[in-house]
Short mmCIF file of C-alpha atoms in Angstrom, two decimals:
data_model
loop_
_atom_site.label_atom_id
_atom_site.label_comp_id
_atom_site.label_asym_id
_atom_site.label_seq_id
_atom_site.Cartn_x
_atom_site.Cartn_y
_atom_site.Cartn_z
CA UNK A 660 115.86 1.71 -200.90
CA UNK A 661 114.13 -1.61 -201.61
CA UNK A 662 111.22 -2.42 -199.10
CA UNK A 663 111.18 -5.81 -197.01
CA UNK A 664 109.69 -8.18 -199.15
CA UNK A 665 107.36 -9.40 -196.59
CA UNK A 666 105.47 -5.57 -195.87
CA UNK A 667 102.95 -5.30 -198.95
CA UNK A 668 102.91 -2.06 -200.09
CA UNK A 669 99.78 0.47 -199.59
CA UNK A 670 98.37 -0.49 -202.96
CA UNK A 671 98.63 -4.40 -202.61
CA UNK A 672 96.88 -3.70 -199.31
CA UNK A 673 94.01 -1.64 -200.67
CA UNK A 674 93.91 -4.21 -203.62
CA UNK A 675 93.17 -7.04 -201.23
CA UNK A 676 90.86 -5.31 -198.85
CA UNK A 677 88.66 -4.90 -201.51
CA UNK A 678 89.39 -8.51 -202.87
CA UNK A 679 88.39 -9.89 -199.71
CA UNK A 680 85.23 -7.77 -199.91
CA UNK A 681 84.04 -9.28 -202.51
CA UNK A 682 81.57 -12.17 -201.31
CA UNK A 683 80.44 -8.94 -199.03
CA UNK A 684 79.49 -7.12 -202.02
CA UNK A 685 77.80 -9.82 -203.76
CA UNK A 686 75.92 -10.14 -200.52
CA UNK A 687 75.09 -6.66 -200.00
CA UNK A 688 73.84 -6.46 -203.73
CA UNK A 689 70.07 -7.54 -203.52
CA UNK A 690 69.62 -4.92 -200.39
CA UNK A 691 71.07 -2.35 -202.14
CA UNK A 692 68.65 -3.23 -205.54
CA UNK A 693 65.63 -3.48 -203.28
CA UNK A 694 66.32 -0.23 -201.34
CA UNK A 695 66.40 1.22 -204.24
CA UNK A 696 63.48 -0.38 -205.35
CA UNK A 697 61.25 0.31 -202.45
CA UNK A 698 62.47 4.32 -202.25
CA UNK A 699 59.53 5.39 -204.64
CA UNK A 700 56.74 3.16 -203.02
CA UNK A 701 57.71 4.03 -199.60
CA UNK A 702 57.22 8.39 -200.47
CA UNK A 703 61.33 9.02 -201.29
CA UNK A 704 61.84 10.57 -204.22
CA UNK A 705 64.66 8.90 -206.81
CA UNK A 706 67.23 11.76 -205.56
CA UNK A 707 66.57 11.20 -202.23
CA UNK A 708 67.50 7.61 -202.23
CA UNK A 709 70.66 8.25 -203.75
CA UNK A 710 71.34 10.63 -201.68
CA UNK A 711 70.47 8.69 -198.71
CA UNK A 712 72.81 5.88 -200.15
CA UNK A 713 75.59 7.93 -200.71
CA UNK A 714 75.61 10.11 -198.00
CA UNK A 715 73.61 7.49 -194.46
CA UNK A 716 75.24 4.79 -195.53
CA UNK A 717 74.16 2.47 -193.34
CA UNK A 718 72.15 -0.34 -195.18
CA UNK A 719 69.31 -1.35 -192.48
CA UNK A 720 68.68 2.22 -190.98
CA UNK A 721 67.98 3.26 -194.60
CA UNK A 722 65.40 0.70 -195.21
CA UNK A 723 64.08 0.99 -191.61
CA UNK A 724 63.70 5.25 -192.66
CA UNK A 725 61.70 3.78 -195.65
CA UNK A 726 59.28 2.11 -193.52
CA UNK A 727 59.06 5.26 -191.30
CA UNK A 728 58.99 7.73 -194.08
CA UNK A 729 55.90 5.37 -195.61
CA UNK A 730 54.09 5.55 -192.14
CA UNK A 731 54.00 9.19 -192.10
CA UNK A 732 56.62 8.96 -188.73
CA UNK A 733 57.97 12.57 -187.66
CA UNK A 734 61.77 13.37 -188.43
CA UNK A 735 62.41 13.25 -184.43
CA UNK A 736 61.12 9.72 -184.39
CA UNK A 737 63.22 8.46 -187.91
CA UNK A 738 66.43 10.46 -186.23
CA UNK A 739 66.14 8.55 -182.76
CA UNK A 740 65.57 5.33 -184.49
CA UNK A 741 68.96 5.87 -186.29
CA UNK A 742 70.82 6.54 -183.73
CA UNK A 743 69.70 3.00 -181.97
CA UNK A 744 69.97 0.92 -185.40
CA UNK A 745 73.68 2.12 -185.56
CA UNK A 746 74.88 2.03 -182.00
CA UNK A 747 76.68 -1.43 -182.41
CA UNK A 748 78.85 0.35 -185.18
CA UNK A 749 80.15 2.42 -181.86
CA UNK A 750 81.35 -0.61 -180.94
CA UNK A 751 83.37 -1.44 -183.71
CA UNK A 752 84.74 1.73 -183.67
CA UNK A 753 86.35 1.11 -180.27
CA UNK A 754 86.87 -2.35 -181.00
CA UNK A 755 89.54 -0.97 -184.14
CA UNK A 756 90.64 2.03 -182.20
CA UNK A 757 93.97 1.05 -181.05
CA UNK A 758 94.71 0.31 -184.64
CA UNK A 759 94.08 3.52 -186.19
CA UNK A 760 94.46 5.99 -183.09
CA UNK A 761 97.60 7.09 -184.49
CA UNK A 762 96.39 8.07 -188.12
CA UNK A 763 95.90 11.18 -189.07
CA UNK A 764 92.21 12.76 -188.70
CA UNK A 765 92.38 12.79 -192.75
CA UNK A 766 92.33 9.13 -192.33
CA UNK A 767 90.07 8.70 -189.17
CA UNK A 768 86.91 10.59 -190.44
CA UNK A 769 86.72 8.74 -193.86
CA UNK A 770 87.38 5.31 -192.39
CA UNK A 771 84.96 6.08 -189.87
CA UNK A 772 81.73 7.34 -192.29
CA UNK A 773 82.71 4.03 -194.30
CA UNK A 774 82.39 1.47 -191.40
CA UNK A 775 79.44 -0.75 -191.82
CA UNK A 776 79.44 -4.69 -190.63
CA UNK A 777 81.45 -6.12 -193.41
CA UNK A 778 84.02 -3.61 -193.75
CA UNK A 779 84.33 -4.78 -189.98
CA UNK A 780 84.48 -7.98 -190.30
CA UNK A 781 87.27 -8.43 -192.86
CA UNK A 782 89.32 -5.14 -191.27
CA UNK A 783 88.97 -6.74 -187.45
CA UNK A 784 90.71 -9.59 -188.98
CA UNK A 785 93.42 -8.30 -191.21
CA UNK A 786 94.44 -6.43 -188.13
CA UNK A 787 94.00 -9.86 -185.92
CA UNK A 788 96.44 -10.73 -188.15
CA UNK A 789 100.34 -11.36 -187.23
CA UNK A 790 102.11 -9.48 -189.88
CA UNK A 791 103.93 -6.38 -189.10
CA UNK A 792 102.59 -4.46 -192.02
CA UNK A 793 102.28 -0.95 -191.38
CA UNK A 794 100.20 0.15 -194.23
CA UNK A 795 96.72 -2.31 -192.81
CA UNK A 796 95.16 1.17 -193.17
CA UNK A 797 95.06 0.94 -197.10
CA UNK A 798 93.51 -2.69 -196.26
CA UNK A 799 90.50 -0.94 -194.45
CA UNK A 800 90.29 1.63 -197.57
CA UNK A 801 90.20 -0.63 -199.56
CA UNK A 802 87.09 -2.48 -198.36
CA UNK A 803 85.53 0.95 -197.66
CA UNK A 804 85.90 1.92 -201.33
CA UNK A 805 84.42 -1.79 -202.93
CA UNK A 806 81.46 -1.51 -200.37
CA UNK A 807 80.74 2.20 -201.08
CA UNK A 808 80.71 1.80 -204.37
CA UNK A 809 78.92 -1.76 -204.44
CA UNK A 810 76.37 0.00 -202.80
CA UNK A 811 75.71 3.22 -205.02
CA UNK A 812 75.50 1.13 -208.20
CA UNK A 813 73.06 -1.20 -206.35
CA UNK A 814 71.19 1.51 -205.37
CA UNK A 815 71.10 3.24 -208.58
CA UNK A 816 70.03 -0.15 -210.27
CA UNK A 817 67.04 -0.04 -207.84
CA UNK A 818 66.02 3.31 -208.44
CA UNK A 819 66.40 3.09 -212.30
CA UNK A 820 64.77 -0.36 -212.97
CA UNK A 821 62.22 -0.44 -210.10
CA UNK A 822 59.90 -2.79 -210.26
CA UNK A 823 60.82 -4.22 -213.64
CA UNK A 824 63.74 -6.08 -212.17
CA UNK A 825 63.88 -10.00 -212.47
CA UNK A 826 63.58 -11.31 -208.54
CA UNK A 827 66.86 -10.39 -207.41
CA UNK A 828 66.11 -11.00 -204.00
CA UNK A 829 64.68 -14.59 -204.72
CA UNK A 830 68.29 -15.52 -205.76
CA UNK A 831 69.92 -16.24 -202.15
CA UNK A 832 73.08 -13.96 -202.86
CA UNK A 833 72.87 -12.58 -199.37
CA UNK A 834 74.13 -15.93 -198.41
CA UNK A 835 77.55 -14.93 -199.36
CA UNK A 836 76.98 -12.36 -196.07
CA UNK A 837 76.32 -15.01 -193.91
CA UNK A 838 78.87 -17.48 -195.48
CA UNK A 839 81.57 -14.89 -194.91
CA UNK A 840 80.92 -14.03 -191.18
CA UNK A 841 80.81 -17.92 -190.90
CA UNK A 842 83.82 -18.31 -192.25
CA UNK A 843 85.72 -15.48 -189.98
CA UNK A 844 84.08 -15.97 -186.64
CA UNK A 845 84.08 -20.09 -186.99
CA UNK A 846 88.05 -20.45 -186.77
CA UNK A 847 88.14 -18.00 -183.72
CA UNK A 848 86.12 -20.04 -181.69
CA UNK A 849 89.22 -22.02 -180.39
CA UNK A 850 89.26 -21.03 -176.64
CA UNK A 851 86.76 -21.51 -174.50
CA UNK A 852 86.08 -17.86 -173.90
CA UNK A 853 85.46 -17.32 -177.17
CA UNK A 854 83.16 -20.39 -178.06
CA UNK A 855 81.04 -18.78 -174.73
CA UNK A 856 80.99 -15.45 -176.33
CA UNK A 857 79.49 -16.91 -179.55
CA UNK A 858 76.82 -19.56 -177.68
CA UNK A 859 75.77 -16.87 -175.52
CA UNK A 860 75.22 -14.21 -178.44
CA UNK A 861 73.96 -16.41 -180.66
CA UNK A 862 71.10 -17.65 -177.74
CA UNK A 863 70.52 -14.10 -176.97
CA UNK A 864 70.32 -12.68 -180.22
CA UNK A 865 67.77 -15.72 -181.59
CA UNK A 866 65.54 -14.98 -178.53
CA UNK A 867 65.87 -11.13 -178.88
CA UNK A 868 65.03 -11.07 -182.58
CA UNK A 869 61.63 -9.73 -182.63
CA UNK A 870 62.70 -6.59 -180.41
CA UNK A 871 62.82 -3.38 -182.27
CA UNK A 872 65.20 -1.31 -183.93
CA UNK A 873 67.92 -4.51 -183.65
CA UNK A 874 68.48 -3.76 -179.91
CA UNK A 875 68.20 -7.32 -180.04
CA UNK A 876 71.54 -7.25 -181.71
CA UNK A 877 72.94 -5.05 -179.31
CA UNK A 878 71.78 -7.24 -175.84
CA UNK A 879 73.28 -10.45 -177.76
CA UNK A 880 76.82 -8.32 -178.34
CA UNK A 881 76.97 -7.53 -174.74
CA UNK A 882 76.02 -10.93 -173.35
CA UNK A 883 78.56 -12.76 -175.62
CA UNK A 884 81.18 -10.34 -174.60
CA UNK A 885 80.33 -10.23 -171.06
CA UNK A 886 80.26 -14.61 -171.42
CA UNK A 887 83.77 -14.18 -172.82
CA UNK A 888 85.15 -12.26 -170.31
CA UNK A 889 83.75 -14.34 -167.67
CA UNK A 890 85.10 -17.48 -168.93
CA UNK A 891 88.67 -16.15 -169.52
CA UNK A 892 90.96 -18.31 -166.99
CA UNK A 893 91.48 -16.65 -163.65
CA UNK A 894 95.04 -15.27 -163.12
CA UNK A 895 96.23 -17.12 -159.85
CA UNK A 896 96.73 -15.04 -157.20
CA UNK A 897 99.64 -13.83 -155.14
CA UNK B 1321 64.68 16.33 -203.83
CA UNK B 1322 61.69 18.37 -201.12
CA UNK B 1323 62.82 20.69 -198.14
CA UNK B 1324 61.76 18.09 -195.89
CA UNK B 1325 63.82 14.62 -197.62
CA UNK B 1326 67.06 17.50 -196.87
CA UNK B 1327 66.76 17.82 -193.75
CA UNK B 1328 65.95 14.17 -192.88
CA UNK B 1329 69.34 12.66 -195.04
CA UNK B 1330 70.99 15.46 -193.47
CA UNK B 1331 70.21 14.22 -189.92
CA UNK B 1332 70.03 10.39 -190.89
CA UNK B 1333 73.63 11.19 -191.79
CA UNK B 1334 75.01 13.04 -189.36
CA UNK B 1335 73.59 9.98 -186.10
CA UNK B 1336 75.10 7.83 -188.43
CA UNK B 1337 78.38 9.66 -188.91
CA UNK B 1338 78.56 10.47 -184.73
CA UNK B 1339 77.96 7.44 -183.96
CA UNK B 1340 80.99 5.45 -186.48
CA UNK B 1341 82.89 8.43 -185.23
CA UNK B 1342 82.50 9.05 -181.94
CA UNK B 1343 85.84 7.15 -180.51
CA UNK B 1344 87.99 7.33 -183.80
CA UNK B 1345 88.00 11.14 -183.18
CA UNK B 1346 88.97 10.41 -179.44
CA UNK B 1347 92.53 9.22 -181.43
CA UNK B 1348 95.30 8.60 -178.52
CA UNK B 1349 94.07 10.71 -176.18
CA UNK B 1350 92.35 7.69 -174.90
CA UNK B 1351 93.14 4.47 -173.68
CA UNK B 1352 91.20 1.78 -172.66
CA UNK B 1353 90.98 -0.35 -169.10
CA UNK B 1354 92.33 -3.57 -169.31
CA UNK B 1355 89.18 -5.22 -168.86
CA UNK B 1356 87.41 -2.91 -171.90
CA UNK B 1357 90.08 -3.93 -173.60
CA UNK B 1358 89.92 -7.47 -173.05
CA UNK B 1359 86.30 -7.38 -173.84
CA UNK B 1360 86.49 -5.54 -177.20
CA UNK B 1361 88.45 -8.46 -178.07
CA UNK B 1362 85.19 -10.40 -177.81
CA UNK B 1363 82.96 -7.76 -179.89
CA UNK B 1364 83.88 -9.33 -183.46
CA UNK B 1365 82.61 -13.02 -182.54
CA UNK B 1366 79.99 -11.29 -180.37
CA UNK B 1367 78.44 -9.44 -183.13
CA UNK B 1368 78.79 -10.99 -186.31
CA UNK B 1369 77.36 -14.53 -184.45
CA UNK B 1370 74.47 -12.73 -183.14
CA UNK B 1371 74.14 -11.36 -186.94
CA UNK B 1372 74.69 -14.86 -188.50
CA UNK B 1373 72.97 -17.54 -186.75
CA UNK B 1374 69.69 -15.87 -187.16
CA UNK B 1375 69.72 -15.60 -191.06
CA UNK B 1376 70.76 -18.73 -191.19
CA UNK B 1377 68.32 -20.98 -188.55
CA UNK B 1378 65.30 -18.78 -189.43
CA UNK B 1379 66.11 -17.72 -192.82
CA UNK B 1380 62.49 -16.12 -193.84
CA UNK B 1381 62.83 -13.98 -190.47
CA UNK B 1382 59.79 -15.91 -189.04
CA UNK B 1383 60.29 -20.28 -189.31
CA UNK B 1384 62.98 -22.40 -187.47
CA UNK B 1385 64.77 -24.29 -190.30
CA UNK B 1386 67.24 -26.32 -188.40
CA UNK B 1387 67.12 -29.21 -191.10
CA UNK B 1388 69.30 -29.81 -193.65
CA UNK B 1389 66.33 -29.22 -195.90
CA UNK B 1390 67.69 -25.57 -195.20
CA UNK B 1391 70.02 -24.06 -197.33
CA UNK B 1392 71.14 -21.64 -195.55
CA UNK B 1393 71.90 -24.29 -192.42
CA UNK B 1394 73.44 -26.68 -195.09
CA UNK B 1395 75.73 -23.70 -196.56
CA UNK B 1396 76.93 -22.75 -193.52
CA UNK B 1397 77.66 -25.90 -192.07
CA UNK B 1398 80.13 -26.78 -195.11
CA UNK B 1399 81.67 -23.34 -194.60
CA UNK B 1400 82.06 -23.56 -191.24
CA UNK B 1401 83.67 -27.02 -191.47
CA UNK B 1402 86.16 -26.31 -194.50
CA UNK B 1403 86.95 -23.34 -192.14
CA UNK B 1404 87.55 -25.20 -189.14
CA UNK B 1405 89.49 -27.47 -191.13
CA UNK B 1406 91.75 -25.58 -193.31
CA UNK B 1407 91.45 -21.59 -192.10
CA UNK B 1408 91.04 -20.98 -195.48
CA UNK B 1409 88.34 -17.50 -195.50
CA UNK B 1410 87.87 -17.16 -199.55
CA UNK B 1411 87.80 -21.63 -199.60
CA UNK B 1412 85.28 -21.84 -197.02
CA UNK B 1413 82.72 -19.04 -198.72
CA UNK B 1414 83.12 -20.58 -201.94
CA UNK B 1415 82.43 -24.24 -200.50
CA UNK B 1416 79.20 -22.99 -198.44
CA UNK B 1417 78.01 -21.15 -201.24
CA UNK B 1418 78.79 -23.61 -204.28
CA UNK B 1419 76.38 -26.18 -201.77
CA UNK B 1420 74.06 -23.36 -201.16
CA UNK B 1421 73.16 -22.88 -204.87
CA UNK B 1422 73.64 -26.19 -205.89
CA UNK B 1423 71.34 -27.63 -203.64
CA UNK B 1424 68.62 -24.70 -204.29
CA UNK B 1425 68.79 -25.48 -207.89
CA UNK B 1426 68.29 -29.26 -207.36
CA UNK B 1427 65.72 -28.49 -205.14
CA UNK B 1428 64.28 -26.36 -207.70
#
């Protein structure tokens, strides 16, 4: 039986997950180098910080661990701070649960370990979009997988050429982060809720920068959703 | 790898892991509100502004840079205006960055 052209099948969808990735992993590439890089520096031995990579995660609560594990903080105090750093990923994961709340718990735990701020960004979107295509699952995979990987090697580059690396991080690539959450927030911003959502985040999150542990990331979140929501148009009533 | 690095992946993991997992687990035996529901709508634009527009106005984490002497303004602009413009995701990230390293290598 010959499928509807218009439904990609689950390969073409993990294919272009991680296509879409891409920028994301350039962008992620110089963090992942100069995690690696610091691990030895900071007191984490070269298995640790593969470990840590492969098994956290979660790129700034690993680099905020280094600068605990260098200060000589207690393992209460790194776990704590870990919990905070990652809190807005419990946000994504109700913000994609009505999408995946039917998968299998096969599906649900991997996707979930693998969700980080890119994988996020693209996924939110591919589900945003109109098609009917059931397989937007493999899309998320596939994003999971580039990132993952992205990130080991990066890692592994850090660890194994230390200090003797060229200055990576004096190229710019992280740009290609920011230029690819420009590029998917900047054509949503075509109602007036959500142009308040982003002002309001954005304001929050520039004057909230210097709080700790990116709670300052967390107040701007719920300001610019609370904004949205408070803009939306009243229904009229009865 | 020491006793000690063990148990400290093991825990960084396992926060991490609760925390990305916490309502995927929940599955279908939950269902938002209405109004949570309306408001995760907001949580993408929310968080990945709040993420952006710092890196990009202060990009050594400590100077406003809102001149187009900035690369990382200039960059963004240009993607945010072919994006505007044409909707195009992979376009826009290849104009902002093609200005982005352009103009840092004229700028030397």
């Amino acid at each position: 039986m010959a499928q509807e052209p218009s439904i990609p099948s689950p390969g073409a969808e993990l294919w272009t997950g991680a296509r879409d990735s891409l920028p994301m992993l350039v962008g992620a590439a110089p963090f992942g180098l100069i995690f690696g890089t610091l691990a030895a520096p900071s007191g984490l031995s070269a298995a640790g910080a593969l470990a840590m990579s492969l098994f956290v995660f979660a790129g700034s609560s690993q680099f905020i661990a280094l600068t605990l594990v260098a200060s000589g903080s207690g393992l209460a105090v790194i776990l704590l701070t870990t919990l905070v750093v990652n809190l807005r990923h419990a946000l994504y994961g109700a913000t994609l649960l009505p999408h995946v709340a039917s998968l299998r718990q096969l599906w649900r735990v991997p996707l979930a370990f693998w969700l980080t701020d890119e994988t996020f960004a693209v996924v939110q979107l591919r589900y945003a979009a109109p098609d009917p295509s059931p397989h937007k699952h493999w899309y998320y995979l596939g994003s999971c997988l580039a990132m993952y990987g992205n990130w080991f090697a990066w890692s592994l580059a850090g660890v194994l050429l230390g200090r003797s690396l060229p200055h990576v991080e004096k190229l710019g690539l992280e740009f290609a982060m920011a230029a690819t959450f420009t590029g998917i927030v900047v054509p949503m911003l075509r109602t007036r809720p959500m142009l308040g959502a982003a002002l309001a985040a954005a304001v929050v999150a520039l004057a909230g920068r210097g709080l700790p542990y990116k709670s300052g990331l967390l107040l701007a979140a719920a300001a610019g959703v609370t904004a949205g929501v408070l803009l939306e148009p009243r229904k009229v009533g009865p | 790898m020491k006793g000690h690095e063990v148990a400290l992946i093991a825990g960084m993991a396992a926060m991490t892991f609760l925390v990305r997992y916490g309502f995927f687990a929940l599955g279908e035996r939950i269902t938002f509100p209405p109004l949570v529901h309306r408001a995760l709508g907001y949580v993408p634009v929310a968080v990945l502004t709040a993420i952006v527009v710092p890196m990009v106005l202060l990009p050594d984490g400590a100077h406003w840079q809102i001149s187009l002497r900035n690369p990382w303004l200039l960059g963004a602009l240009v993607t945010a205006g072919i994006a505007w413009k044409w909707r195009h995701l992979l376009g826009s990230i290849a104009g902002g960055m093609a200005v982005f390293f352009l103009y840092r290598w004229l700028a030397g």
